[in-house]
PDB file of C-alpha atoms in Angstrom:
ATOM      1  CA  MET A   1       0.377  -0.160  -0.369  1.00 38.00           C
ATOM      2  CA  ASN A   2       1.064   3.155  -1.460  1.00 39.00           C
ATOM      3  CA  SER A   3       2.104   5.996   2.182  1.00 35.00           C
ATOM      4  CA  ILE A   4       3.094   9.000   1.846  1.00 33.00           C
ATOM      5  CA  GLN A   5       4.512  11.066   4.527  1.00 36.00           C
ATOM      6  CA  ALA A   6       5.002  15.386   4.478  1.00 36.00           C
ATOM      7  CA  PHE A   7       6.806  15.781   7.897  1.00 34.00           C
ATOM      8  CA  ASP A   8       8.370  19.782   8.771  1.00 41.00           C
ATOM      9  CA  ARG A   9      12.559  20.443  10.063  1.00 39.00           C
ATOM     10  CA  LYS A  10      13.377  23.643  11.155  1.00 40.00           C
ATOM     11  CA  ASP A  11      17.108  23.716  11.808  1.00 42.00           C
ATOM     12  CA  ASP A  12      19.265  26.699  11.755  1.00 39.00           C
ATOM     13  CA  MET A  13      18.855  28.211   9.058  1.00 36.00           C
ATOM     14  CA  SER A  14      14.799  27.703   9.584  1.00 38.00           C
ATOM     15  CA  GLU A  15      14.672  25.625   5.735  1.00 39.00           C
ATOM     16  CA  THR A  16      11.433  23.846   5.570  1.00 34.00           C
ATOM     17  CA  VAL A  17      12.073  19.879   3.796  1.00 35.00           C
ATOM     18  CA  SER A  18       8.986  18.137   2.545  1.00 36.00           C
ATOM     19  CA  SER A  19       9.772  14.450   2.588  1.00 35.00           C
ATOM     20  CA  VAL A  20       6.994  11.750   0.355  1.00 33.00           C
ATOM     21  CA  ARG A  21       7.583   8.025  -0.206  1.00 36.00           C
ATOM     22  CA  GLY A  22       5.592   6.332  -3.207  1.00 33.00           C
ATOM     23  CA  ILE A  23       5.122   9.348  -5.830  1.00 31.00           C
ATOM     24  CA  GLY A  24       6.851   6.773  -8.375  1.00 37.00           C
ATOM     25  CA  THR A  25       3.827   4.404  -7.939  1.00 36.00           C
ATOM     26  CA  ILE A  26       0.340   6.223  -7.523  1.00 35.00           C
ATOM     27  CA  THR A  27      -1.139   7.100 -10.850  1.00 38.00           C
ATOM     28  CA  PRO A  28      -3.349  10.280 -11.625  1.00 45.00           C
ATOM     29  CA  THR A  29      -6.982  10.083 -13.144  1.00 50.00           C
ATOM     30  CA  ALA A  30      -5.859  10.359 -16.893  1.00 72.00           C
ATOM     31  CA  ALA A  31      -8.254  13.590 -18.134  1.00 82.00           C
ATOM     32  CA  PRO A  32      -8.632  14.648 -21.572  1.00 89.00           C
ATOM     33  CA  LEU A  33      -7.770  18.565 -22.841  1.00 89.00           C
ATOM     34  CA  TYR A  34     -11.085  20.253 -23.051  1.00 90.00           C
ATOM     35  CA  VAL A  35     -10.950  22.757 -25.567  1.00 91.00           C
ATOM     36  CA  VAL A  36     -14.725  24.967 -25.722  1.00 91.00           C
ATOM     37  CA  ASN A  37     -14.584  27.970 -28.366  1.00 89.00           C
ATOM     38  CA  GLY A  38     -11.550  26.796 -29.677  1.00 87.00           C
ATOM     39  CA  GLU A  39     -10.105  27.805 -26.129  1.00 87.00           C
ATOM     40  CA  LEU A  40      -8.049  25.713 -22.987  1.00 88.00           C
ATOM     41  CA  MET A  41     -10.574  25.468 -20.604  1.00 88.00           C
ATOM     42  CA  GLU A  42     -10.434  22.592 -16.774  1.00 87.00           C
ATOM     43  CA  GLU A  43     -12.503  19.997 -16.702  1.00 84.00           C
ATOM     44  CA  GLY A  44     -14.781  21.810 -14.320  1.00 84.00           C
ATOM     45  CA  GLU A  45     -15.675  24.746 -15.786  1.00 87.00           C
ATOM     46  CA  ALA A  46     -15.822  23.131 -19.094  1.00 85.00           C
ATOM     47  CA  SER A  47     -18.686  20.442 -16.998  1.00 84.00           C
ATOM     48  CA  SER A  48     -20.250  23.570 -15.408  1.00 86.00           C
ATOM     49  CA  ILE A  49     -22.331  23.923 -18.608  1.00 86.00           C
ATOM     50  CA  ALA A  50     -25.362  23.783 -19.129  1.00 82.00           C
ATOM     51  CA  PRO A  51     -27.034  21.834 -22.014  1.00 83.00           C
ATOM     52  CA  SER A  52     -28.700  23.670 -23.482  1.00 78.00           C
ATOM     53  CA  MET A  53     -25.124  26.367 -24.230  1.00 82.00           C
ATOM     54  CA  ILE A  54     -23.556  23.509 -26.083  1.00 85.00           C
ATOM     55  CA  LYS A  55     -23.762  23.897 -30.063  1.00 85.00           C
ATOM     56  CA  SER A  56     -21.674  20.645 -30.791  1.00 87.00           C
ATOM     57  CA  ILE A  57     -19.430  18.043 -29.166  1.00 90.00           C
ATOM     58  CA  GLU A  58     -16.055  16.271 -31.098  1.00 90.00           C
ATOM     59  CA  ILE A  59     -14.172  13.773 -29.702  1.00 90.00           C
ATOM     60  CA  LEU A  60     -10.507  13.868 -31.298  1.00 90.00           C
ATOM     61  CA  LYS A  61      -8.980  10.821 -30.204  1.00 89.00           C
ATOM     62  CA  ASP A  62      -5.098   9.328 -30.556  1.00 88.00           C
ATOM     63  CA  ALA A  63      -3.129  10.952 -33.679  1.00 87.00           C
ATOM     64  CA  SER A  64      -5.842  12.970 -34.449  1.00 86.00           C
ATOM     65  CA  ALA A  65      -5.668  14.539 -31.415  1.00 85.00           C
ATOM     66  CA  THR A  66      -1.795  14.907 -30.864  1.00 87.00           C
ATOM     67  CA  ALA A  67      -1.232  16.979 -34.021  1.00 86.00           C
ATOM     68  CA  LEU A  68      -3.527  19.038 -33.264  1.00 87.00           C
ATOM     69  CA  TYR A  69      -2.724  19.923 -29.765  1.00 87.00           C
ATOM     70  CA  GLY A  70       0.619  18.249 -29.220  1.00 87.00           C
ATOM     71  CA  SER A  71       1.591  16.210 -26.320  1.00 85.00           C
ATOM     72  CA  ARG A  72      -0.693  17.248 -23.978  1.00 84.00           C
ATOM     73  CA  ALA A  73      -3.491  16.019 -26.144  1.00 86.00           C
ATOM     74  CA  THR A  74      -2.027  12.678 -25.143  1.00 87.00           C
ATOM     75  CA  ASN A  75      -5.516  11.272 -23.452  1.00 88.00           C
ATOM     76  CA  GLY A  76      -7.851  13.316 -26.218  1.00 90.00           C
ATOM     77  CA  VAL A  77      -9.442  16.443 -26.504  1.00 91.00           C
ATOM     78  CA  ILE A  78     -12.689  17.040 -26.639  1.00 91.00           C
ATOM     79  CA  LEU A  79     -14.217  20.089 -28.720  1.00 91.00           C
ATOM     80  CA  ILE A  80     -17.086  22.044 -27.698  1.00 90.00           C
ATOM     81  CA  THR A  81     -18.765  24.530 -30.091  1.00 89.00           C
ATOM     82  CA  LEU A  82     -20.265  26.950 -27.935  1.00 86.00           C
ATOM     83  CA  LYS A  83     -24.451  28.483 -28.926  1.00 81.00           C
ATOM     84  CA  ASN A  84     -23.438  31.828 -30.175  1.00 77.00           C
ATOM     85  CA  SER A  85     -26.297  33.484 -32.411  1.00 72.00           C
ATOM     86  CA  LEU A  86     -30.060  33.432 -31.694  1.00 67.00           C
ATOM     87  CA  GLU A  87     -29.999  31.574 -35.063  1.00 70.00           C
ATOM     88  CA  ASP A  88     -28.131  28.995 -32.500  1.00 74.00           C
ATOM     89  CA  PHE A  89     -30.983  28.395 -30.575  1.00 72.00           C
ATOM     90  CA  ILE A  90     -34.012  28.199 -33.172  1.00 73.00           C
ATOM     91  CA  THR A  91     -35.512  24.661 -34.355  1.00 73.00           C
ATOM     92  CA  GLU A  92     -37.575  24.740 -37.667  1.00 71.00           C
ATOM     93  CA  SER A  93     -40.535  22.560 -38.219  1.00 72.00           C
ATOM     94  CA  ASP A  94     -41.656  22.476 -41.234  1.00 69.00           C
ATOM     95  CA  ASN A  95     -45.685  21.840 -42.023  1.00 66.00           C
ATOM     96  CA  SER A  96     -47.249  21.265 -44.679  1.00 63.00           C
ATOM     97  CA  LEU A  97     -48.867  24.341 -44.549  1.00 65.00           C
ATOM     98  CA  ASP A  98     -46.743  27.081 -42.391  1.00 68.00           C
ATOM     99  CA  ALA A  99     -42.779  26.725 -40.450  1.00 70.00           C
ATOM    100  CA  THR A 100     -42.524  26.776 -36.786  1.00 76.00           C
ATOM    101  CA  TYR A 101     -39.459  28.002 -35.220  1.00 73.00           C
ATOM    102  CA  ASN A 102     -39.077  26.679 -31.491  1.00 76.00           C
ATOM    103  CA  ILE A 103     -36.410  29.295 -29.636  1.00 75.00           C
ATOM    104  CA  ASP A 104     -35.506  27.735 -26.544  1.00 73.00           C
ATOM    105  CA  LEU A 105     -33.751  30.976 -25.267  1.00 70.00           C
ATOM    106  CA  ASN A 106     -35.675  33.924 -23.084  1.00 74.00           C
ATOM    107  CA  TYR A 107     -35.951  37.050 -24.850  1.00 72.00           C
ATOM    108  CA  ASN A 108     -36.608  40.405 -23.365  1.00 78.00           C
ATOM    109  CA  ILE A 109     -39.554  42.265 -24.942  1.00 79.00           C
ATOM    110  CA  LEU A 110     -40.179  45.580 -24.115  1.00 79.00           C
ATOM    111  CA  GLY A 111     -44.040  46.538 -22.584  1.00 81.00           C
ATOM    112  CA  ASP A 112     -43.777  49.912 -24.551  1.00 82.00           C
ATOM    113  CA  GLY A 113     -46.560  48.351 -27.277  1.00 82.00           C
ATOM    114  CA  THR A 114     -44.076  49.340 -30.082  1.00 84.00           C
ATOM    115  CA  ARG A 115     -43.534  46.432 -32.338  1.00 81.00           C
ATOM    116  CA  GLN A 116     -40.293  44.886 -32.040  1.00 78.00           C
ATOM    117  CA  LEU A 117     -38.009  42.836 -34.782  1.00 75.00           C
ATOM    118  CA  ILE A 118     -36.441  39.627 -34.103  1.00 74.00           C
ATOM    119  CA  VAL A 119     -34.646  38.125 -36.964  1.00 73.00           C
ATOM    120  CA  LEU A 120     -34.640  34.177 -36.030  1.00 72.00           C
ATOM    121  CA  LYS A 121     -32.497  33.005 -39.397  1.00 73.00           C
ATOM    122  CA  GLU A 122     -30.148  34.511 -41.463  1.00 77.00           C
ATOM    123  CA  GLN A 123     -29.212  33.240 -44.739  1.00 78.00           C
ATOM    124  CA  THR A 124     -26.901  34.427 -47.252  1.00 83.00           C
ATOM    125  CA  LEU A 125     -26.911  33.502 -50.850  1.00 83.00           C
ATOM    126  CA  PRO A 126     -25.549  33.976 -54.487  1.00 87.00           C
ATOM    127  CA  THR A 127     -27.435  37.363 -55.777  1.00 87.00           C
ATOM    128  CA  VAL A 128     -27.037  39.470 -58.802  1.00 89.00           C
ATOM    129  CA  TYR A 129     -28.108  42.678 -58.996  1.00 90.00           C
ATOM    130  CA  LYS A 130     -30.128  44.054 -62.223  1.00 93.00           C
ATOM    131  CA  TYR A 131     -32.474  47.237 -63.159  1.00 95.00           C
ATOM    132  CA  TYR A 132     -35.599  47.097 -65.406  1.00 95.00           C
ATOM    133  CA  SER A 133     -37.306  49.511 -67.331  1.00 95.00           C
ATOM    134  CA  ALA A 134     -40.428  49.231 -69.547  1.00 94.00           C
ATOM    135  CA  PRO A 135     -40.690  53.263 -70.172  1.00 94.00           C
ATOM    136  CA  LYS A 136     -43.529  52.779 -72.651  1.00 92.00           C
ATOM    137  CA  LEU A 137     -45.364  51.309 -69.152  1.00 91.00           C
ATOM    138  CA  ASP A 138     -43.422  53.479 -66.333  1.00 91.00           C
ATOM    139  CA  LYS A 139     -40.144  55.273 -66.961  1.00 91.00           C
ATOM    140  CA  SER A 140     -38.610  54.295 -64.039  1.00 93.00           C
ATOM    141  CA  ALA A 141     -35.708  52.167 -63.247  1.00 94.00           C
ATOM    142  CA  TYR A 142     -36.296  48.981 -60.483  1.00 92.00           C
ATOM    143  CA  LEU A 143     -33.815  47.300 -58.614  1.00 90.00           C
ATOM    144  CA  LEU A 144     -34.032  43.793 -59.411  1.00 89.00           C
ATOM    145  CA  ALA A 145     -32.509  40.418 -57.407  1.00 87.00           C
ATOM    146  CA  GLU A 146     -31.928  37.413 -59.116  1.00 87.00           C
ATOM    147  CA  ILE A 147     -31.519  34.983 -56.597  1.00 86.00           C
ATOM    148  CA  SER A 148     -30.231  30.810 -56.783  1.00 85.00           C
ATOM    149  CA  GLY A 149     -29.962  28.382 -54.428  1.00 80.00           C
ATOM    150  CA  TRP A 150     -32.848  29.692 -52.863  1.00 81.00           C
ATOM    151  CA  GLU A 151     -34.696  26.369 -53.285  1.00 75.00           C
ATOM    152  CA  ASN A 152     -34.646  24.261 -49.642  1.00 72.00           C
ATOM    153  CA  LEU A 153     -35.263  27.694 -47.763  1.00 76.00           C
ATOM    154  CA  ASN A 154     -38.768  26.348 -47.080  1.00 72.00           C
ATOM    155  CA  LEU A 155     -39.947  29.883 -48.020  1.00 76.00           C
ATOM    156  CA  LEU A 156     -43.787  30.073 -48.426  1.00 74.00           C
ATOM    157  CA  PRO A 157     -45.810  32.633 -50.658  1.00 79.00           C
ATOM    158  CA  GLY A 158     -46.253  36.030 -49.419  1.00 80.00           C
ATOM    159  CA  GLU A 159     -45.387  39.468 -49.253  1.00 82.00           C
ATOM    160  CA  ALA A 160     -41.636  40.397 -48.373  1.00 81.00           C
ATOM    161  CA  ASN A 161     -40.143  43.375 -46.733  1.00 80.00           C
ATOM    162  CA  ILE A 162     -36.738  44.849 -48.277  1.00 79.00           C
ATOM    163  CA  THR A 163     -34.303  46.082 -46.532  1.00 78.00           C
ATOM    164  CA  ILE A 164     -30.854  47.545 -47.716  1.00 73.00           C
ATOM    165  CA  GLU A 165     -28.034  48.524 -46.236  1.00 70.00           C
ATOM    166  CA  GLY A 166     -30.555  48.716 -42.777  1.00 71.00           C
ATOM    167  CA  SER A 167     -33.272  50.849 -44.231  1.00 74.00           C
ATOM    168  CA  TYR A 168     -36.390  50.159 -45.750  1.00 76.00           C
ATOM    169  CA  PHE A 169     -37.585  50.140 -49.296  1.00 73.00           C
ATOM    170  CA  GLY A 170     -40.988  48.541 -49.177  1.00 75.00           C
ATOM    171  CA  LYS A 171     -42.263  45.550 -50.006  1.00 79.00           C
ATOM    172  CA  SER A 172     -42.478  42.471 -52.525  1.00 79.00           C
ATOM    173  CA  THR A 173     -43.791  39.099 -53.274  1.00 81.00           C
ATOM    174  CA  ILE A 174     -41.717  35.717 -52.826  1.00 80.00           C
ATOM    175  CA  ASP A 175     -43.964  32.941 -54.820  1.00 77.00           C
ATOM    176  CA  PRO A 176     -41.956  29.455 -54.350  1.00 74.00           C
ATOM    177  CA  SER A 177     -43.935  27.251 -56.166  1.00 72.00           C
ATOM    178  CA  SER A 178     -42.158  28.949 -59.491  1.00 68.00           C
ATOM    179  CA  THR A 179     -40.412  26.108 -60.936  1.00 62.00           C
ATOM    180  CA  GLN A 180     -37.097  28.105 -62.433  1.00 71.00           C
ATOM    181  CA  GLN A 181     -33.479  28.016 -61.195  1.00 76.00           C
ATOM    182  CA  ILE A 182     -33.277  31.546 -60.087  1.00 81.00           C
ATOM    183  CA  LEU A 183     -36.127  33.646 -58.038  1.00 82.00           C
ATOM    184  CA  ASN A 184     -36.321  37.065 -58.767  1.00 81.00           C
ATOM    185  CA  LEU A 185     -37.594  39.313 -56.423  1.00 82.00           C
ATOM    186  CA  THR A 186     -38.166  43.277 -57.131  1.00 83.00           C
ATOM    187  CA  LEU A 187     -36.371  45.715 -54.888  1.00 83.00           C
ATOM    188  CA  ASN A 188     -36.945  49.212 -54.640  1.00 82.00           C
ATOM    189  CA  GLU A 189     -37.358  52.095 -57.359  1.00 88.00           C
ATOM    190  CA  ASP A 190     -33.772  53.910 -57.840  1.00 90.00           C
ATOM    191  CA  LYS A 191     -34.049  57.388 -59.101  1.00 91.00           C
ATOM    192  CA  ARG A 192     -30.391  57.957 -59.942  1.00 94.00           C
ATOM    193  CA  VAL A 193     -31.140  55.375 -63.218  1.00 95.00           C
ATOM    194  CA  VAL A 194     -32.458  57.911 -65.305  1.00 96.00           C
ATOM    195  CA  VAL A 195     -35.242  56.920 -68.446  1.00 96.00           C
ATOM    196  CA  SER A 196     -36.255  58.335 -70.966  1.00 95.00           C
ATOM    197  CA  ARG A 197     -38.877  57.721 -74.147  1.00 95.00           C
ATOM    198  CA  VAL A 198     -38.817  60.565 -76.458  1.00 95.00           C
ATOM    199  CA  LYS A 199     -41.391  59.963 -79.615  1.00 92.00           C
ATOM    200  CA  LEU A 200     -38.516  61.358 -82.546  1.00 90.00           C
ATOM    201  CA  GLN A 201     -41.533  63.223 -84.770  1.00 85.00           C
ATOM    202  CA  ASP A 202     -39.208  63.899 -87.489  1.00 79.00           C
ATOM    203  CA  PHE A 203     -39.294  60.024 -88.639  1.00 77.00           C
ATOM    204  CA  SER A 204     -43.033  59.852 -87.310  1.00 74.00           C
ATOM    205  CA  LYS A 205     -45.547  60.911 -90.542  1.00 76.00           C
ATOM    206  CA  THR A 206     -48.702  58.564 -91.809  1.00 77.00           C
ATOM    207  CA  ARG A 207     -48.141  58.512 -95.710  1.00 79.00           C
ATOM    208  CA  LEU A 208     -51.827  57.978 -97.409  1.00 76.00           C
ATOM    209  CA  PHE A 209     -51.696  55.283-100.962  1.00 75.00           C
ATOM    210  CA  ASP A 210     -54.064  54.518-102.987  1.00 75.00           C
ATOM    211  CA  LYS A 211     -56.082  52.046-100.740  1.00 81.00           C
ATOM    212  CA  ASP A 212     -53.714  52.117 -97.862  1.00 82.00           C
ATOM    213  CA  LYS A 213     -52.209  54.649 -95.401  1.00 86.00           C
ATOM    214  CA  LYS A 214     -49.107  54.108 -93.681  1.00 87.00           C
ATOM    215  CA  GLN A 215     -47.899  55.246 -90.821  1.00 88.00           C
ATOM    216  CA  ASP A 216     -44.095  56.053 -89.491  1.00 90.00           C
ATOM    217  CA  PHE A 217     -42.952  55.603 -85.245  1.00 92.00           C
ATOM    218  CA  ALA A 218     -39.985  56.444 -83.834  1.00 93.00           C
ATOM    219  CA  TYR A 219     -38.580  56.528 -80.322  1.00 95.00           C
ATOM    220  CA  LYS A 220     -36.028  57.382 -78.454  1.00 95.00           C
ATOM    221  CA  LEU A 221     -34.715  55.641 -76.044  1.00 96.00           C
ATOM    222  CA  THR A 222     -32.357  57.005 -72.929  1.00 97.00           C
ATOM    223  CA  VAL A 223     -30.346  55.373 -69.978  1.00 97.00           C
ATOM    224  CA  LYS A 224     -28.309  57.393 -67.998  1.00 97.00           C
ATOM    225  CA  ASN A 225     -26.440  56.052 -64.845  1.00 96.00           C
ATOM    226  CA  THR A 226     -25.452  58.451 -62.216  1.00 96.00           C
ATOM    227  CA  LYS A 227     -24.654  56.219 -59.294  1.00 93.00           C
ATOM    228  CA  ARG A 228     -21.076  55.643 -58.302  1.00 93.00           C
ATOM    229  CA  THR A 229     -21.146  52.665 -58.670  1.00 93.00           C
ATOM    230  CA  PRO A 230     -21.525  50.619 -62.578  1.00 95.00           C
ATOM    231  CA  VAL A 231     -25.026  49.274 -63.087  1.00 95.00           C
ATOM    232  CA  ASN A 232     -26.895  46.091 -65.424  1.00 95.00           C
ATOM    233  CA  MET A 233     -29.230  47.251 -67.248  1.00 96.00           C
ATOM    234  CA  ILE A 234     -32.411  45.135 -68.264  1.00 95.00           C
ATOM    235  CA  LEU A 235     -34.622  47.691 -70.439  1.00 96.00           C
ATOM    236  CA  LYS A 236     -37.824  46.813 -72.551  1.00 96.00           C
ATOM    237  CA  GLU A 237     -40.080  48.155 -74.948  1.00 95.00           C
ATOM    238  CA  GLN A 238     -43.610  47.604 -76.619  1.00 92.00           C
ATOM    239  CA  TYR A 239     -44.202  47.453 -81.084  1.00 91.00           C
ATOM    240  CA  PRO A 240     -47.645  46.493 -82.425  1.00 90.00           C
ATOM    241  CA  ILE A 241     -48.436  42.876 -83.275  1.00 88.00           C
ATOM    242  CA  SER A 242     -51.300  42.391 -85.745  1.00 86.00           C
ATOM    243  CA  MET A 243     -54.142  40.103 -85.426  1.00 85.00           C
ATOM    244  CA  GLN A 244     -54.953  40.710 -89.101  1.00 84.00           C
ATOM    245  CA  LYS A 245     -53.827  39.902 -92.159  1.00 86.00           C
ATOM    246  CA  ASP A 246     -54.797  44.052 -93.940  1.00 85.00           C
ATOM    247  CA  ILE A 247     -52.731  45.144 -90.922  1.00 89.00           C
ATOM    248  CA  GLU A 248     -49.332  44.871 -91.261  1.00 89.00           C
ATOM    249  CA  VAL A 249     -46.524  45.587 -88.680  1.00 90.00           C
ATOM    250  CA  GLU A 250     -42.691  46.144 -89.974  1.00 90.00           C
ATOM    251  CA  LEU A 251     -39.776  46.755 -87.624  1.00 92.00           C
ATOM    252  CA  LEU A 252     -37.326  49.027 -89.623  1.00 92.00           C
ATOM    253  CA  ASP A 253     -34.805  49.784 -86.571  1.00 93.00           C
ATOM    254  CA  THR A 254     -34.291  47.783 -83.689  1.00 93.00           C
ATOM    255  CA  ALA A 255     -31.215  48.715 -82.017  1.00 94.00           C
ATOM    256  CA  ASN A 256     -30.089  45.066 -82.093  1.00 94.00           C
ATOM    257  CA  ALA A 257     -33.148  44.624 -80.122  1.00 95.00           C
ATOM    258  CA  ALA A 258     -33.506  40.642 -78.623  1.00 95.00           C
ATOM    259  CA  ILE A 259     -37.532  40.394 -80.853  1.00 95.00           C
ATOM    260  CA  ASN A 260     -39.913  38.677 -79.045  1.00 94.00           C
ATOM    261  CA  LYS A 261     -42.171  38.415 -82.297  1.00 91.00           C
ATOM    262  CA  GLU A 262     -44.692  36.371 -79.929  1.00 90.00           C
ATOM    263  CA  LEU A 263     -45.667  39.505 -77.542  1.00 92.00           C
ATOM    264  CA  GLY A 264     -44.390  42.568 -79.748  1.00 92.00           C
ATOM    265  CA  VAL A 265     -41.767  43.032 -77.133  1.00 95.00           C
ATOM    266  CA  LEU A 266     -38.156  44.342 -77.974  1.00 96.00           C
ATOM    267  CA  THR A 267     -35.262  43.602 -74.739  1.00 97.00           C
ATOM    268  CA  TRP A 268     -31.714  44.447 -74.164  1.00 97.00           C
ATOM    269  CA  MET A 269     -29.052  43.688 -71.822  1.00 96.00           C
ATOM    270  CA  PHE A 270     -26.481  46.173 -71.138  1.00 96.00           C
ATOM    271  CA  PRO A 271     -24.203  47.281 -68.228  1.00 96.00           C
ATOM    272  CA  LEU A 272     -23.585  50.912 -67.919  1.00 95.00           C
ATOM    273  CA  LYS A 273     -20.414  52.761 -66.004  1.00 96.00           C
ATOM    274  CA  PRO A 274     -21.190  55.807 -63.852  1.00 95.00           C
ATOM    275  CA  GLY A 275     -22.312  58.364 -65.294  1.00 94.00           C
ATOM    276  CA  GLU A 276     -22.987  56.659 -68.507  1.00 96.00           C
ATOM    277  CA  SER A 277     -25.722  56.850 -70.832  1.00 95.00           C
ATOM    278  CA  ARG A 278     -26.778  54.867 -73.756  1.00 96.00           C
ATOM    279  CA  GLU A 279     -29.416  56.081 -76.100  1.00 96.00           C
ATOM    280  CA  LEU A 280     -31.584  53.496 -78.257  1.00 96.00           C
ATOM    281  CA  ILE A 281     -33.710  54.675 -81.175  1.00 95.00           C
ATOM    282  CA  ILE A 282     -35.955  52.023 -83.118  1.00 94.00           C
ATOM    283  CA  LYS A 283     -38.658  52.863 -85.815  1.00 94.00           C
ATOM    284  CA  TYR A 284     -41.500  50.297 -87.368  1.00 93.00           C
ATOM    285  CA  THR A 285     -44.090  50.720 -89.726  1.00 92.00           C
ATOM    286  CA  VAL A 286     -48.095  49.593 -89.430  1.00 91.00           C
ATOM    287  CA  LYS A 287     -49.780  49.910 -92.894  1.00 89.00           C
ATOM    288  CA  TYR A 288     -53.654  48.920 -92.572  1.00 85.00           C
ATOM    289  CA  PRO A 289     -56.475  50.621 -95.181  1.00 86.00           C
ATOM    290  CA  LYS A 290     -57.277  53.497 -95.023  1.00 79.00           C
ATOM    291  CA  ASP A 291     -60.128  54.249 -94.403  1.00 77.00           C
ATOM    292  CA  LYS A 292     -60.290  52.070 -90.789  1.00 76.00           C
ATOM    293  CA  ILE A 293     -59.635  54.104 -88.242  1.00 75.00           C
ATOM    294  CA  ILE A 294     -57.088  52.306 -85.416  1.00 72.00           C
ATOM    295  CA  ASN A 295     -56.070  52.717 -82.191  1.00 72.00           C
ATOM    296  CA  LEU A 296     -52.437  52.862 -82.179  1.00 65.00           C
TER     297      LEU A 296
END
């Protein structure tokens, strides 16, 4: 049986001497190394952590432990990661009609009658921003977000609040039933991208023939980027399409637009540098019997 004895002997030099016998045969308890959020921690302190505060636990043994923490990790390493954001305390259950969030954390809400905003979950997704305008209908330029990788977010159809750089800009609509790989959201109007549409009177005229009347139309579309950053622009313009044989529509100049003949839509996509502007001129003619009155 091992014995430990200690005694003091005071000599003339007033020194204290201790003697321990059998220490060589005492084996201390083999304890692993505790690492909490990347920092070393004593076993007792690590054991006092509430289970509800732990996000994950990983155990390293043998070579994988010593490779990271050296000889002090001979008995293994227990890696503990603590919850550090509200999202870590939330579990989500997806039902047939809605999504439920269970929050395992107390939260103080002021009782002053004001609305309180609590962020339950944040996701970062690849997004491409573009500007869109159809000046025949609306001369405003709208910021669009094309979002990819959205399929696994459990989104519900409905309105979404749009906040850009901490400022509220309005609402948009989310349609998760779309089969497209890209989710398109309309964010807000940006008055720093200026769009105009002007009828060119010099090229717009009416000509009469024996039985027919022919009207020429010309429009100039102008887009200017007054922002300090470049933008990608999508510009659309309509032209009339005929559903009758005696009415003919001919495109004379499309400024290299992509043409959708079924819908009568011209589309341009181009970048604009800061301060840059671009002009596009389109021309078309409409021929119809001169005894007819049509709304163009």
